PDB file of C-alpha atoms in Angstrom:
ATOM      1  CA  ILE A   1       8.949  98.727  78.194  1.00 87.00           C
ATOM      2  CA  THR A   2       6.238 100.893  76.680  1.00 88.00           C
ATOM      3  CA  GLY A   3       2.726 100.794  75.292  1.00 91.00           C
ATOM      4  CA  LYS A   4       0.686  97.612  75.491  1.00 95.00           C
ATOM      5  CA  LEU A   5       3.465  95.637  77.155  1.00 92.00           C
ATOM      6  CA  ALA A   6       3.746  98.190  79.971  1.00 92.00           C
ATOM      7  CA  TRP A   7      -0.027  98.264  80.357  1.00 93.00           C
ATOM      8  CA  SER A   8      -0.111  94.452  80.453  1.00 94.00           C
ATOM      9  CA  LEU A   9       2.446  94.430  83.268  1.00 92.00           C
ATOM     10  CA  LEU A  10       0.356  96.847  85.324  1.00 92.00           C
ATOM     11  CA  GLN A  11      -2.806  94.833  84.674  1.00 95.00           C
ATOM     12  CA  TYR A  12      -0.969  91.653  85.741  1.00 93.00           C
ATOM     13  CA  CYS A  13       0.082  93.316  88.997  1.00 92.00           C
ATOM     14  CA  LYS A  14      -3.501  94.369  89.657  1.00 95.00           C
ATOM     15  CA  ALA A  15      -4.895  90.910  88.856  1.00 96.00           C
ATOM     16  CA  LYS A  16      -2.387  89.273  91.211  1.00 94.00           C
ATOM     17  CA  ASN A  17      -3.023  91.886  93.945  1.00 95.00           C
ATOM     18  CA  PHE A  18       0.475  93.274  94.299  1.00 90.00           C
ATOM     19  CA  ALA A  19       2.030  96.678  93.784  1.00 90.00           C
ATOM     20  CA  LEU A  20       4.938  97.529  91.556  1.00 91.00           C
ATOM     21  CA  PRO A  21       6.630 100.327  93.512  1.00 91.00           C
ATOM     22  CA  ALA A  22       7.974 103.347  91.664  1.00 93.00           C
ATOM     23  CA  PHE A  23      11.217 104.848  92.899  1.00 95.00           C
ATOM     24  CA  ASN A  24      11.834 108.576  92.602  1.00 94.00           C
ATOM     25  CA  CYS A  25      15.265 109.048  91.052  1.00 96.00           C
ATOM     26  CA  THR A  26      17.376 112.192  91.120  1.00 96.00           C
ATOM     27  CA  SER A  27      20.590 111.093  89.394  1.00 97.00           C
ATOM     28  CA  THR A  28      22.189 108.356  87.319  1.00 97.00           C
ATOM     29  CA  SER A  29      23.408 106.864  90.604  1.00 98.00           C
ATOM     30  CA  THR A  30      19.894 106.495  92.000  1.00 97.00           C
ATOM     31  CA  CYS A  31      18.647 105.116  88.677  1.00 98.00           C
ATOM     32  CA  ASN A  32      21.478 102.581  88.644  1.00 98.00           C
ATOM     33  CA  SER A  33      20.757 101.573  92.240  1.00 98.00           C
ATOM     34  CA  VAL A  34      17.106 100.865  91.457  1.00 98.00           C
ATOM     35  CA  LEU A  35      17.982  98.943  88.286  1.00 98.00           C
ATOM     36  CA  GLU A  36      20.686  96.910  90.014  1.00 98.00           C
ATOM     37  CA  ALA A  37      18.466  96.015  92.971  1.00 97.00           C
ATOM     38  CA  ALA A  38      15.542  95.051  90.742  1.00 96.00           C
ATOM     39  CA  ALA A  39      17.786  92.898  88.547  1.00 97.00           C
ATOM     40  CA  LYS A  40      19.287  91.221  91.618  1.00 98.00           C
ATOM     41  CA  ILE A  41      15.868  90.104  92.868  1.00 96.00           C
ATOM     42  CA  GLY A  42      14.470  89.478  89.388  1.00 94.00           C
ATOM     43  CA  MET A  43      11.660  92.005  89.340  1.00 92.00           C
ATOM     44  CA  PRO A  44      10.690  94.827  86.976  1.00 94.00           C
ATOM     45  CA  ALA A  45      11.906  98.319  87.845  1.00 95.00           C
ATOM     46  CA  TYR A  46       9.663 101.367  87.913  1.00 95.00           C
ATOM     47  CA  ILE A  47      11.514 104.677  87.894  1.00 96.00           C
ATOM     48  CA  GLN A  48       9.758 107.991  88.362  1.00 94.00           C
ATOM     49  CA  PHE A  49      10.894 111.565  87.959  1.00 93.00           C
ATOM     50  CA  SER A  50       9.308 114.287  90.070  1.00 90.00           C
ATOM     51  CA  GLU A  51       9.560 118.017  89.447  1.00 89.00           C
ATOM     52  CA  GLY A  52      12.241 118.491  92.096  1.00 92.00           C
ATOM     53  CA  GLY A  53      14.040 115.244  91.332  1.00 93.00           C
ATOM     54  CA  SER A  54      14.125 116.098  87.644  1.00 94.00           C
ATOM     55  CA  CYS A  55      15.579 119.515  88.404  1.00 95.00           C
ATOM     56  CA  PHE A  56      18.277 117.866  90.501  1.00 96.00           C
ATOM     57  CA  PHE A  57      18.979 115.369  87.697  1.00 96.00           C
ATOM     58  CA  ALA A  58      19.690 118.225  85.277  1.00 97.00           C
ATOM     59  CA  GLY A  59      21.631 120.279  87.814  1.00 96.00           C
ATOM     60  CA  LYS A  60      20.484 122.583  90.603  1.00 92.00           C
ATOM     61  CA  GLY A  61      22.546 125.414  89.100  1.00 95.00           C
ATOM     62  CA  LEU A  62      20.324 125.626  86.027  1.00 97.00           C
ATOM     63  CA  PRO A  63      17.414 128.073  85.811  1.00 97.00           C
ATOM     64  CA  ASN A  64      14.105 126.584  86.887  1.00 94.00           C
ATOM     65  CA  ASP A  65      11.805 129.590  86.858  1.00 93.00           C
ATOM     66  CA  LYS A  66       8.253 129.198  88.108  1.00 87.00           C
ATOM     67  CA  GLY A  67       6.001 128.797  85.106  1.00 84.00           C
ATOM     68  CA  LYS A  68       8.875 127.637  82.892  1.00 88.00           C
ATOM     69  CA  LEU A  69      10.596 124.876  84.917  1.00 88.00           C
ATOM     70  CA  GLN A  70      13.446 124.634  82.421  1.00 93.00           C
ATOM     71  CA  ALA A  71      15.678 122.418  84.586  1.00 95.00           C
ATOM     72  CA  SER A  72      12.826 120.130  85.670  1.00 91.00           C
ATOM     73  CA  ILE A  73      11.735 119.507  82.092  1.00 90.00           C
ATOM     74  CA  LEU A  74      15.307 119.002  80.919  1.00 94.00           C
ATOM     75  CA  GLY A  75      16.055 116.648  83.811  1.00 95.00           C
ATOM     76  CA  ALA A  76      12.932 114.537  83.266  1.00 93.00           C
ATOM     77  CA  CYS A  77      13.758 114.145  79.569  1.00 92.00           C
ATOM     78  CA  ALA A  78      17.431 113.406  80.270  1.00 95.00           C
ATOM     79  CA  GLY A  79      16.546 110.922  83.011  1.00 96.00           C
ATOM     80  CA  ALA A  80      14.066 109.059  80.834  1.00 94.00           C
ATOM     81  CA  GLN A  81      16.577 108.908  77.976  1.00 95.00           C
ATOM     82  CA  TYR A  82      19.315 107.692  80.318  1.00 97.00           C
ATOM     83  CA  VAL A  83      17.122 104.912  81.697  1.00 97.00           C
ATOM     84  CA  ARG A  84      16.033 103.925  78.198  1.00 95.00           C
ATOM     85  CA  HIS A  85      19.669 103.559  77.124  1.00 96.00           C
ATOM     86  CA  VAL A  86      20.917 101.515  80.095  1.00 97.00           C
ATOM     87  CA  ALA A  87      17.806  99.475  80.974  1.00 95.00           C
ATOM     88  CA  GLY A  88      18.502  96.699  78.481  1.00 95.00           C
ATOM     89  CA  ALA A  89      21.812  95.911  80.139  1.00 97.00           C
ATOM     90  CA  TYR A  90      20.020  94.884  83.327  1.00 97.00           C
ATOM     91  CA  GLY A  91      17.871  92.204  81.661  1.00 96.00           C
ATOM     92  CA  ILE A  92      14.610  93.209  83.344  1.00 94.00           C
ATOM     93  CA  PRO A  93      11.508  95.111  82.236  1.00 93.00           C
ATOM     94  CA  VAL A  94      11.800  98.803  83.129  1.00 95.00           C
ATOM     95  CA  LEU A  95       9.110 101.477  83.171  1.00 94.00           C
ATOM     96  CA  THR A  96       9.564 105.209  83.676  1.00 93.00           C
ATOM     97  CA  HIS A  97       7.043 107.907  84.433  1.00 88.00           C
ATOM     98  CA  SER A  98       6.894 111.537  85.353  1.00 78.00           C
ATOM     99  CA  ASP A  99       3.362 111.792  86.681  1.00 66.00           C
ATOM    100  CA  HIS A 100       4.672 113.625  89.718  1.00 60.00           C
ATOM    101  CA  CYS A 101       5.692 116.368  87.316  1.00 58.00           C
ATOM    102  CA  ALA A 102       2.071 117.521  87.262  1.00 63.00           C
ATOM    103  CA  LYS A 103       0.522 118.904  84.081  1.00 67.00           C
ATOM    104  CA  LYS A 104      -0.467 122.056  85.972  1.00 70.00           C
ATOM    105  CA  LEU A 105       3.265 122.760  86.406  1.00 63.00           C
ATOM    106  CA  LEU A 106       4.102 122.489  82.728  1.00 63.00           C
ATOM    107  CA  PRO A 107       4.168 125.604  80.565  1.00 63.00           C
ATOM    108  CA  TRP A 108       2.403 123.965  77.590  1.00 63.00           C
TER     109      TRP A 108
END
C-alpha cells in the first residue's frame, strides 16, 4: 500500500496504541517469511531495507564504495520492486521503507 492508505494505516495504529513492527529483510527468503507470517496471523506486513541489508539483497560481491553505495541502492530498489510484485498474492496490506538507508549515505 502507498500514499494516503499507508498513512491511514499508521494513523490507525497510533490511535489504537499499537505498533506495526518493521522487519529488516536481506533476501527474497526473508521477505517471503515476513509476508507468510503476517498473512498467517492476518496482519499487515512492514518490510524495511537497511543499507547493509540492501547490499546483501543485491549481492555482497557487487561494488559498494563509500560515497556511492552502488549495491545498497540497487538492493533497496530491487527489494522494494520484489515486494511490490509478490505482496498481492498474500492478501494483506504491505508497506516497505528504506529509512534506515539514511539520506546522509546517499550520493544525491
